[in-house]
Each structure stands twice: as structure tokens, then as C-alpha cells.
Short mmCIF file of C-alpha atoms in Angstrom, two decimals:
data_model
loop_
_atom_site.label_atom_id
_atom_site.label_comp_id
_atom_site.label_asym_id
_atom_site.label_seq_id
_atom_site.Cartn_x
_atom_site.Cartn_y
_atom_site.Cartn_z
CA MET A 1 29.93 -12.78 34.52
CA ILE A 2 26.69 -13.82 32.80
CA ASN A 3 26.81 -17.54 32.07
CA ALA A 4 25.37 -19.15 28.96
CA LEU A 5 22.22 -20.37 30.73
CA THR A 6 21.41 -16.88 32.00
CA MET A 7 22.01 -15.37 28.56
CA LYS A 8 19.67 -17.92 27.02
CA LYS A 9 16.95 -17.04 29.53
CA VAL A 10 17.38 -13.33 28.77
CA LEU A 11 17.12 -13.94 25.04
CA LEU A 12 14.03 -16.08 25.49
CA TRP A 13 12.50 -13.38 27.68
CA ILE A 14 13.19 -10.72 25.02
CA LEU A 15 11.79 -12.94 22.27
CA GLY A 16 8.70 -13.57 24.38
CA ILE A 17 8.14 -9.84 24.81
CA LEU A 18 8.61 -9.22 21.08
CA LEU A 19 6.21 -12.02 20.22
CA ALA A 20 3.65 -10.64 22.64
CA LEU A 21 4.02 -7.20 21.07
CA VAL A 22 3.55 -8.65 17.60
CA LEU A 23 0.42 -10.48 18.73
CA VAL A 24 -0.95 -7.30 20.31
CA VAL A 25 -0.30 -5.33 17.13
CA LEU A 26 -1.97 -8.01 15.01
CA CYS A 27 -4.96 -8.16 17.34
CA ILE A 28 -5.41 -4.38 17.28
CA TRP A 29 -4.39 -3.54 13.71
CA GLY A 30 -4.49 -6.88 11.90
CA GLY A 31 -7.28 -5.86 9.54
CA GLU A 32 -5.69 -2.50 8.80
CA ILE A 33 -2.30 -4.11 8.17
CA ARG A 34 -3.81 -6.67 5.77
CA THR A 35 -5.72 -3.89 4.00
CA VAL A 36 -2.71 -1.65 3.52
CA SER A 37 -0.61 -4.63 2.45
CA SER A 38 -3.16 -5.36 -0.30
CA ILE A 39 -2.69 -1.97 -1.98
CA GLU A 40 -1.07 -2.19 -5.39
CA SER A 41 -0.88 -0.08 -8.48
CA VAL A 42 -2.92 -1.36 -11.41
CA ASP A 43 -0.54 -2.62 -14.11
CA GLY A 44 2.18 -0.35 -12.76
CA ASN A 45 0.14 2.84 -13.19
CA PRO A 46 1.39 5.18 -10.41
CA TYR A 47 -1.93 7.05 -10.35
CA LEU A 48 -4.37 4.10 -10.27
CA TYR A 49 -4.57 1.72 -7.30
CA GLN A 50 -6.64 -1.19 -6.07
CA MET A 51 -7.19 -2.41 -2.54
CA GLU A 52 -9.06 -5.15 -0.63
CA TYR A 53 -10.58 -3.54 2.45
CA LYS A 54 -10.14 -6.13 5.22
CA ALA A 55 -10.46 -3.98 8.34
CA ALA A 56 -13.66 -3.80 10.38
CA TYR A 57 -15.93 -0.79 10.10
CA ASP A 58 -19.20 -0.01 11.83
CA LEU A 59 -21.67 2.15 9.93
CA ASP A 60 -24.12 2.13 12.84
CA ASP A 61 -21.44 3.68 15.04
CA LEU A 62 -20.68 6.26 12.36
CA ILE A 63 -24.37 7.17 12.04
CA ALA A 64 -24.81 7.40 15.81
CA LYS A 65 -22.01 9.96 15.96
CA ASP A 66 -23.72 12.24 13.37
CA VAL A 67 -20.56 12.47 11.27
CA ASP A 68 -21.44 14.70 8.33
CA THR A 69 -18.49 16.96 7.39
CA ASN A 70 -15.27 15.94 5.69
CA ALA A 71 -13.23 17.06 8.68
CA GLU A 72 -15.38 15.05 11.10
CA LEU A 73 -15.22 12.00 8.85
CA LEU A 74 -11.45 12.11 8.61
CA ASP A 75 -11.16 12.64 12.37
CA TYR A 76 -13.44 9.64 12.84
CA VAL A 77 -11.30 7.51 10.52
CA VAL A 78 -8.13 8.61 12.34
CA GLY A 79 -9.65 7.75 15.69
CA ARG A 80 -10.86 4.37 14.52
CA ILE A 81 -7.75 3.20 12.69
CA GLY A 82 -5.14 5.23 14.57
CA LYS A 83 -6.25 4.07 18.03
CA GLY A 84 -4.31 6.88 19.66
CA LEU A 85 -1.46 7.10 17.17
CA PRO A 86 -0.73 10.58 15.70
CA LEU A 87 -2.06 9.73 12.24
CA LYS A 88 -3.25 12.69 10.18
CA ILE A 89 -5.47 12.72 7.10
CA LYS A 90 -6.32 15.94 5.29
CA SER A 91 -8.79 16.26 2.45
CA ALA A 92 -8.24 18.45 -0.61
CA GLN A 93 -12.00 19.07 -0.77
CA VAL A 94 -12.20 22.51 0.81
CA ALA A 95 -13.45 25.82 -0.54
CA ASP A 96 -11.14 28.70 -1.36
CA GLU A 97 -11.12 32.10 0.35
CA ASN A 98 -14.26 33.08 -1.57
CA GLY A 99 -16.14 30.02 -0.39
CA GLU A 100 -15.97 28.52 -3.88
CA LEU A 101 -14.71 25.18 -5.09
CA ALA A 102 -14.14 23.99 -8.64
CA THR A 103 -16.57 21.12 -8.28
CA PHE A 104 -16.26 17.79 -10.00
CA ASN A 105 -18.64 17.59 -12.95
CA CYS A 106 -19.92 14.21 -13.95
CA THR A 107 -22.21 12.20 -16.19
CA SER A 108 -24.06 9.02 -15.18
CA PHE A 109 -26.53 6.78 -16.93
CA GLN A 110 -28.18 3.40 -16.75
CA ALA A 111 -28.99 1.68 -20.05
CA ALA A 112 -30.25 -1.74 -21.05
CA LYS A 113 -27.70 -4.20 -22.41
CA ALA A 114 -28.06 -4.56 -26.17
CA GLU A 115 -27.04 -8.20 -26.18
CA GLY A 116 -29.70 -9.46 -23.78
CA ASP A 117 -31.08 -9.22 -20.26
CA GLY A 118 -29.45 -6.85 -17.83
CA TYR A 119 -28.24 -3.29 -17.52
CA ARG A 120 -25.09 -1.22 -17.69
CA PHE A 121 -24.26 1.73 -15.48
CA GLY A 122 -21.94 4.33 -17.02
CA ARG A 123 -20.15 7.13 -15.27
CA ASN A 124 -17.66 9.90 -16.10
CA TYR A 125 -15.93 11.54 -13.14
CA ASP A 126 -14.72 14.90 -14.44
CA TYR A 127 -12.25 16.57 -12.11
CA PHE A 128 -8.55 17.23 -11.83
CA LYS A 129 -5.84 14.68 -12.47
CA ASN A 130 -5.78 13.02 -9.07
CA PRO A 131 -4.84 9.44 -8.20
CA THR A 132 -7.72 6.95 -8.16
CA MET A 133 -8.47 4.04 -5.82
CA VAL A 134 -10.61 0.97 -6.60
CA THR A 135 -11.71 -0.60 -3.31
CA VAL A 136 -13.31 -4.00 -2.83
CA SER A 137 -15.12 -4.38 0.50
CA ARG A 138 -16.65 -7.53 1.96
CA PRO A 139 -18.19 -6.51 5.30
CA LYS A 140 -19.40 -9.13 7.76
CA LYS A 141 -22.74 -7.31 7.93
CA GLY A 142 -23.59 -6.16 4.45
CA TYR A 143 -23.12 -6.76 0.76
CA ALA A 144 -19.74 -7.01 -0.91
CA SER A 145 -19.01 -4.10 -3.21
CA ILE A 146 -16.50 -2.55 -5.56
CA ALA A 147 -16.21 1.23 -5.40
CA VAL A 148 -14.03 3.95 -6.86
CA SER A 149 -12.63 6.93 -4.94
CA ASP A 150 -10.86 10.15 -5.80
CA MET A 151 -7.80 9.85 -3.56
CA SER A 152 -7.51 13.63 -3.15
CA HIS A 153 -10.51 13.33 -0.80
CA PHE A 154 -8.24 11.68 1.73
CA GLY A 155 -5.02 13.55 1.18
CA TYR A 156 -3.29 12.24 -1.94
CA SER A 157 -2.12 14.11 -5.03
CA LEU A 158 0.24 13.61 -7.95
CA GLU A 159 3.05 14.57 -5.60
CA LYS A 160 1.83 12.50 -2.62
CA LEU A 161 1.24 8.85 -3.45
CA PRO A 162 0.93 5.65 -1.35
CA SER A 163 4.53 4.73 -2.07
CA SER A 164 5.26 3.12 1.33
CA PHE A 165 3.39 1.42 4.14
CA LEU A 166 3.20 4.57 6.25
CA ALA A 167 2.29 6.71 3.23
CA SER A 168 -0.54 4.27 2.47
CA LEU A 169 -2.34 4.52 5.82
CA SER A 170 -4.64 7.30 4.63
CA CYS A 171 -6.02 4.90 2.00
CA LEU A 172 -7.99 3.29 4.82
CA ALA A 173 -10.41 6.21 4.50
CA SER A 174 -11.44 5.06 1.01
CA VAL A 175 -14.18 2.74 2.24
CA TYR A 176 -16.00 5.80 3.60
CA ALA A 177 -15.47 7.89 0.47
CA PRO A 178 -16.83 6.23 -2.68
CA VAL A 179 -17.82 8.49 -5.57
CA ASP A 180 -19.37 5.57 -7.44
CA GLY A 181 -19.70 1.83 -6.95
CA MET A 182 -21.65 -1.41 -7.32
CA ASN A 183 -22.53 -4.13 -4.82
CA GLU A 184 -22.99 -7.88 -5.20
CA LYS A 185 -26.71 -7.43 -5.90
CA GLY A 186 -25.92 -5.22 -8.88
CA LEU A 187 -27.02 -1.98 -7.17
CA CYS A 188 -24.98 0.96 -8.53
CA THR A 189 -24.68 4.52 -7.31
CA SER A 190 -22.77 7.67 -8.26
CA ILE A 191 -22.54 11.29 -7.17
CA MET A 192 -22.72 14.51 -9.22
CA ALA A 193 -21.91 18.03 -7.99
CA LEU A 194 -24.37 20.93 -7.79
CA PRO A 195 -22.63 24.24 -7.00
CA LYS A 196 -23.86 26.12 -3.91
CA GLN A 197 -26.50 23.52 -3.09
CA ALA A 198 -25.08 21.79 -0.01
CA ALA A 199 -28.07 19.97 1.47
CA GLN A 200 -28.50 20.42 5.22
CA GLN A 201 -31.41 18.25 6.22
CA ASP A 202 -32.35 18.88 9.84
CA THR A 203 -34.85 16.60 11.56
CA GLU A 204 -34.64 14.35 14.62
CA ARG A 205 -32.87 11.71 12.55
CA HIS A 206 -29.11 11.09 12.65
CA ASN A 207 -26.92 12.89 10.10
CA VAL A 208 -24.82 11.25 7.42
CA GLY A 209 -22.33 12.99 5.17
CA THR A 210 -21.86 13.30 1.43
CA THR A 211 -20.36 9.89 0.65
CA ILE A 212 -21.59 7.97 3.70
CA ILE A 213 -25.09 7.69 2.23
CA MET A 214 -23.51 5.96 -0.79
CA ARG A 215 -21.61 3.53 1.43
CA LEU A 216 -24.86 2.76 3.24
CA TRP A 217 -26.61 2.03 -0.07
CA LEU A 218 -23.79 -0.23 -1.24
CA ASP A 219 -23.62 -2.15 2.03
CA ARG A 220 -27.33 -2.44 2.80
CA CYS A 221 -29.50 -2.12 -0.31
CA ALA A 222 -30.30 -4.50 -3.15
CA THR A 223 -32.88 -2.36 -4.94
CA VAL A 224 -33.63 1.27 -5.64
CA GLN A 225 -36.69 1.10 -3.39
CA GLU A 226 -34.59 -0.17 -0.51
CA ALA A 227 -32.16 2.71 -1.09
CA LEU A 228 -35.00 5.24 -1.03
CA ASP A 229 -36.45 3.65 2.10
CA LEU A 230 -33.05 3.87 3.81
CA LEU A 231 -32.85 7.52 2.81
CA GLU A 232 -35.94 8.20 4.92
CA THR A 233 -34.15 7.03 8.08
CA VAL A 234 -31.29 9.58 8.04
CA ASP A 235 -30.63 13.23 7.30
CA VAL A 236 -28.19 13.89 4.45
CA CYS A 237 -25.84 16.79 5.19
CA HIS A 238 -23.31 17.93 2.63
CA ASP A 239 -20.24 19.70 3.95
CA ALA A 240 -20.98 23.42 3.64
CA ALA A 241 -17.26 24.18 3.94
CA VAL A 242 -16.71 22.53 0.56
CA GLY A 243 -18.93 25.06 -1.20
CA SER A 244 -20.86 22.51 -3.24
CA GLY A 245 -23.87 20.25 -2.97
CA TYR A 246 -24.69 17.04 -4.79
CA HIS A 247 -27.32 14.80 -6.23
CA TYR A 248 -27.08 11.04 -6.66
CA MET A 249 -28.04 8.35 -9.13
CA VAL A 250 -28.95 4.92 -7.81
CA ALA A 251 -29.85 2.01 -10.10
CA ASP A 252 -30.51 -1.67 -9.50
CA ALA A 253 -30.00 -4.84 -11.52
CA ASN A 254 -33.72 -5.03 -12.32
CA GLY A 255 -33.55 -1.79 -14.31
CA ASP A 256 -35.08 0.50 -11.71
CA CYS A 257 -33.26 3.81 -11.52
CA ALA A 258 -33.69 7.12 -9.66
CA VAL A 259 -31.98 10.45 -9.14
CA VAL A 260 -32.02 11.73 -5.54
CA GLU A 261 -32.01 15.52 -5.11
CA PHE A 262 -32.70 18.01 -2.32
CA ASP A 263 -35.01 21.02 -2.38
CA LYS A 264 -32.86 24.09 -1.81
CA ASP A 265 -35.93 26.29 -1.26
CA ASP A 266 -37.87 24.02 1.08
CA GLY A 267 -35.70 22.83 3.94
CA TRP A 268 -33.66 20.50 1.76
CA LYS A 269 -36.50 18.01 1.52
CA THR A 270 -35.69 14.95 -0.54
CA MET A 271 -36.85 15.01 -4.16
CA VAL A 272 -36.77 11.81 -6.18
CA VAL A 273 -36.91 11.54 -9.96
CA ARG A 274 -37.74 7.98 -11.05
CA LYS A 275 -37.03 6.39 -14.39
CA ALA A 276 -40.28 5.88 -16.28
CA PRO A 277 -41.46 2.24 -16.08
CA ASP A 278 -41.26 1.82 -19.87
CA ALA A 279 -37.92 3.63 -20.29
CA ARG A 280 -34.74 1.74 -21.15
CA TYR A 281 -32.35 4.38 -19.88
CA MET A 282 -31.94 7.26 -17.46
CA LEU A 283 -29.32 10.03 -17.51
CA VAL A 284 -28.04 12.72 -15.12
CA THR A 285 -25.32 15.37 -15.29
CA ASN A 286 -24.87 18.47 -13.09
CA HIS A 287 -28.22 20.21 -12.97
CA LEU A 288 -31.45 19.47 -11.16
CA LEU A 289 -33.93 17.16 -12.85
CA SER A 290 -36.86 17.53 -10.45
CA ASP A 291 -39.92 19.15 -12.03
CA LYS A 292 -39.77 22.09 -9.64
CA TYR A 293 -36.38 23.21 -10.98
CA TYR A 294 -35.78 21.48 -14.29
CA THR A 295 -34.95 23.73 -17.22
CA THR A 296 -33.56 23.09 -20.69
CA GLU A 297 -31.65 26.38 -20.58
CA PRO A 298 -28.37 26.66 -18.63
CA ASP A 299 -29.08 28.32 -15.29
CA PRO A 300 -26.48 28.70 -12.52
CA ALA A 301 -29.27 28.63 -9.93
CA VAL A 302 -29.98 24.96 -10.64
CA GLY A 303 -26.73 23.57 -12.04
CA ASN A 304 -23.30 24.17 -13.49
CA PRO A 305 -23.24 25.93 -16.88
CA HIS A 306 -19.44 26.26 -16.79
CA SER A 307 -19.04 22.51 -17.06
CA LYS A 308 -21.56 22.46 -19.93
CA SER A 309 -23.93 20.28 -17.91
CA TRP A 310 -26.84 20.96 -20.27
CA TRP A 311 -24.73 20.25 -23.35
CA ARG A 312 -23.56 16.95 -21.84
CA TYR A 313 -27.11 16.03 -20.89
CA GLU A 314 -28.35 16.73 -24.41
CA THR A 315 -25.41 15.03 -26.13
CA ALA A 316 -25.40 11.85 -24.06
CA GLY A 317 -29.21 11.81 -24.14
CA ALA A 318 -29.25 11.97 -27.92
CA TYR A 319 -26.74 9.10 -28.11
CA LEU A 320 -28.81 6.97 -25.73
CA ALA A 321 -32.06 7.78 -27.51
CA GLY A 322 -30.43 7.07 -30.89
CA HIS A 323 -29.68 3.55 -29.66
CA ASP A 324 -33.17 3.14 -28.20
CA GLY A 325 -31.66 3.07 -24.71
CA THR A 326 -29.83 -0.21 -25.33
CA LEU A 327 -26.05 -0.21 -25.51
CA THR A 328 -23.29 -2.70 -26.14
CA PHE A 329 -20.23 -2.40 -23.94
CA ASP A 330 -18.37 -0.48 -26.66
CA GLU A 331 -21.34 1.85 -27.12
CA ALA A 332 -21.51 2.52 -23.38
CA GLN A 333 -17.87 3.54 -23.47
CA GLU A 334 -18.49 5.67 -26.56
CA CYS A 335 -21.40 7.45 -24.90
CA LEU A 336 -19.08 8.49 -22.07
CA ALA A 337 -16.33 9.42 -24.51
CA GLN A 338 -18.63 11.85 -26.32
CA VAL A 339 -19.03 13.95 -23.16
CA HIS A 340 -15.62 13.57 -21.53
CA TRP A 341 -13.51 16.56 -20.54
CA LYS A 342 -10.10 17.47 -21.86
CA ASP A 343 -8.30 20.60 -20.67
CA LEU A 344 -11.27 22.49 -19.22
CA VAL A 345 -9.64 25.63 -17.77
CA TRP A 346 -11.11 27.19 -14.63
CA ASP A 347 -10.89 30.86 -13.67
CA ASN A 348 -8.04 30.14 -11.24
CA GLY A 349 -5.99 28.53 -14.00
CA THR A 350 -6.42 24.93 -12.91
CA VAL A 351 -7.20 22.42 -15.64
CA GLU A 352 -9.91 19.79 -15.39
CA ASP A 353 -9.97 16.48 -17.24
CA THR A 354 -12.08 13.36 -16.95
CA GLN A 355 -10.33 11.59 -14.08
CA PHE A 356 -11.94 8.27 -14.93
CA SER A 357 -14.72 6.70 -17.02
CA ASN A 358 -16.46 3.62 -15.62
CA VAL A 359 -18.83 1.05 -17.10
CA TYR A 360 -20.41 -1.32 -14.59
CA ASP A 361 -22.15 -4.50 -15.77
CA GLN A 362 -24.95 -4.96 -13.22
CA SER A 363 -25.47 -8.66 -13.92
CA ALA A 364 -21.91 -9.84 -14.59
CA LEU A 365 -20.73 -7.66 -11.64
CA THR A 366 -17.77 -6.22 -13.51
CA LEU A 367 -16.19 -2.79 -13.68
CA ASP A 368 -14.26 -1.51 -16.69
CA LEU A 369 -12.34 1.68 -15.92
CA ARG A 370 -10.43 4.06 -18.17
CA ASN A 371 -8.18 6.45 -16.27
CA TRP A 372 -7.30 9.99 -17.37
CA ASN A 373 -8.87 9.76 -20.83
CA ALA A 374 -6.72 6.74 -21.70
CA TYR A 375 -9.44 5.34 -23.95
CA GLU A 376 -7.15 2.78 -25.52
CA ASP A 377 -6.39 1.22 -22.11
CA THR A 378 -9.39 -0.23 -20.25
CA LYS A 379 -8.77 -1.85 -16.85
CA HIS A 380 -11.09 -4.72 -15.95
CA PHE A 381 -12.22 -5.61 -12.41
CA LYS A 382 -14.68 -8.24 -11.19
CA LEU A 383 -16.44 -8.30 -7.86
#
């Protein structure tokens, strides 16, 4: 018969093992656990979430591994956060059987603030009604940032939401997948799709994928020039399996702004369009702006006529010019509202809307987001 003293020793031994296991788990996954535990819906909206990214990540390691496709990125994330566990993340960003993808179609601008010094960065993300994640990151090596992600890029949909701890693990990929964002220095960036123009730069430099270059800018750059200098140290490779390419806007708190594009007819060499020194605003939609390809007439060879890229460029441009390139907060929102999408039907029957509209204040370091064309309901975030 086990006496009371023996039973007590057994219980203490079991408790010691459990405590050791807890400590091991916290040592290995403490950052990931704190990150997932921070996820919450914004004001109860089941399709809009916010998260504080508290886990460690190493962009130098990611660069060294030449991760440049969505599949490789998600495998990398699984390996880093799963640490051997059978965690799976699958992106919705893949082409159909014809190698085509209904690409997201967006509008971005930087404009001077009408009420005084500083600049605003506006952005429509036109795509399907997917859940959205707002991620705040404060890396040990790098600038703090607030960034927005389309959660379908790492496996979520209207039917699959982060409704439990296990269901939320895939959200850990969001730090690697911003589609726009701003860092503590006021540097903003966003991405716009260009059908059938997946850049494949190929030099001796390491490769980075579609959204990784944006994460690098947010973490490491305070100015547009720093972002362009960083660009010269890596090769940008868009995932050819997605069936789309991209160009980027990057803008700093001093009013410098540029659009980064890639030459589809000359080895995907980087092309940079800079905002004129005396200009108060710059605008980009979903067609090339570089002199070599720019046209005022819709042309599928250089952009996306289906999404009315040229109409959006002209309409938003006229609004910005009509305000002399200086906008109040309400006017910045109105500029985006004039070119938002509602029920754009694609050939396969899917319907595209503006998933979210963002206005970043590059001096106050705030983000105001309107989800799914809910223009009467602006959500406010501060870095």
C-alpha cells in the first residue's frame, strides 16, 4: 500500500515534470503564444482583426534562404514557428488552371496635409471580401510598424476565421505578408498588382519575395532613398505561380515619394518613378508609370483595363489636382471613396469589392481604416 508520504512525493514529481514542460513550452514558443493571445476582433467585427506581433523573426535568415515564392514563404513560417509540429498554412493566392488570377486592384497616393506640415498616405485595397489583419510589430532590430494584411494570403476566408487558439496560429505569417504599412519614422509603402508581370530579377544577389521587400522597407528604412538603396542589395522575385506581378509605392514623412517598377522587356531591371521635387502629391493605380511604358490609353500589356486602372488614375488625379495636392483627413477619405469598388464581377463570377481603405498620417503615426466599404465606420489605430 502506498503511504501518504510516498503519494506526496509522486505528486510533487508529477508537478515538477509539468512545470518543466510548461517552462520548455514558454521558452520555445513564448513569443508565438503571446502573439496569438493578442489577436482580437476590432469592435467585434468578425472579419477585421488586430494583433501585436511579439515573436522573434530574422529577416537576414529569410534573405539568406532565398525565399521568394508564396509556398516557400509559408513553409519557412511553418518551420520557424512550428518547430517540428505538423502546422500547415495554405495561401489562397494561386493561379487557376489557365494560369490566371483575378488580381487585387488598388489605388495609392501621398498628399500634403491641408492643415499644416506633414503628409498623408492613402490606399484602397480592391479585392474580394476576405478577413483583414492589422499587425503591430516592434522588432529588436528595426523600426516599429503598423501594417495591414489580406488574411487570405495565409489561409483564411469568410468560412475560416481565427476563432480559437489553434485556428489562429496561421496569423503568425502576417508579419511577412503586409500589403501596406507605416513605420515609426513615417515611411509608408503599398503594393499594386500588374497582371502577367511577375518580376524575376536574377543576379548574384539573394532573392526576396513579393511582400518581403515591403517588410524590409518597414523594418529598416526611414526614407525613400534608404528604401531604394536597400532595393539594390536584393533581387525581387514575384511568385510566377500566382500569375501576377506588382509595383510598389514608397513614401516618407519628408514628402519624398516613389513608385518602384520592373522592366518586363529588359531582365526585370528596376525602374523608379520619383515624385517631382515641387509636387505636393503622387498617385499610382494598376498600370506602369515609367516613361518606357506609360500610356494614357488602357492597354493590357502594361496594366489592368478590367479594373479601370486608367479611369481610377484619372479620377483620383483630378481630385488631388483640384485640391492642389493638399488634403484634409476627410478629403483623403473622399478621394479613396471616389475610386472604390462595389460589386465588380469577374469572368468566373466572383465579385470584387474594396476590401479596405486606409489613410495613414505620416507625422501623427496613425492609421484610419474603413473595412468593406463601410464608409460610415472608420477604425482608428495609432503606432
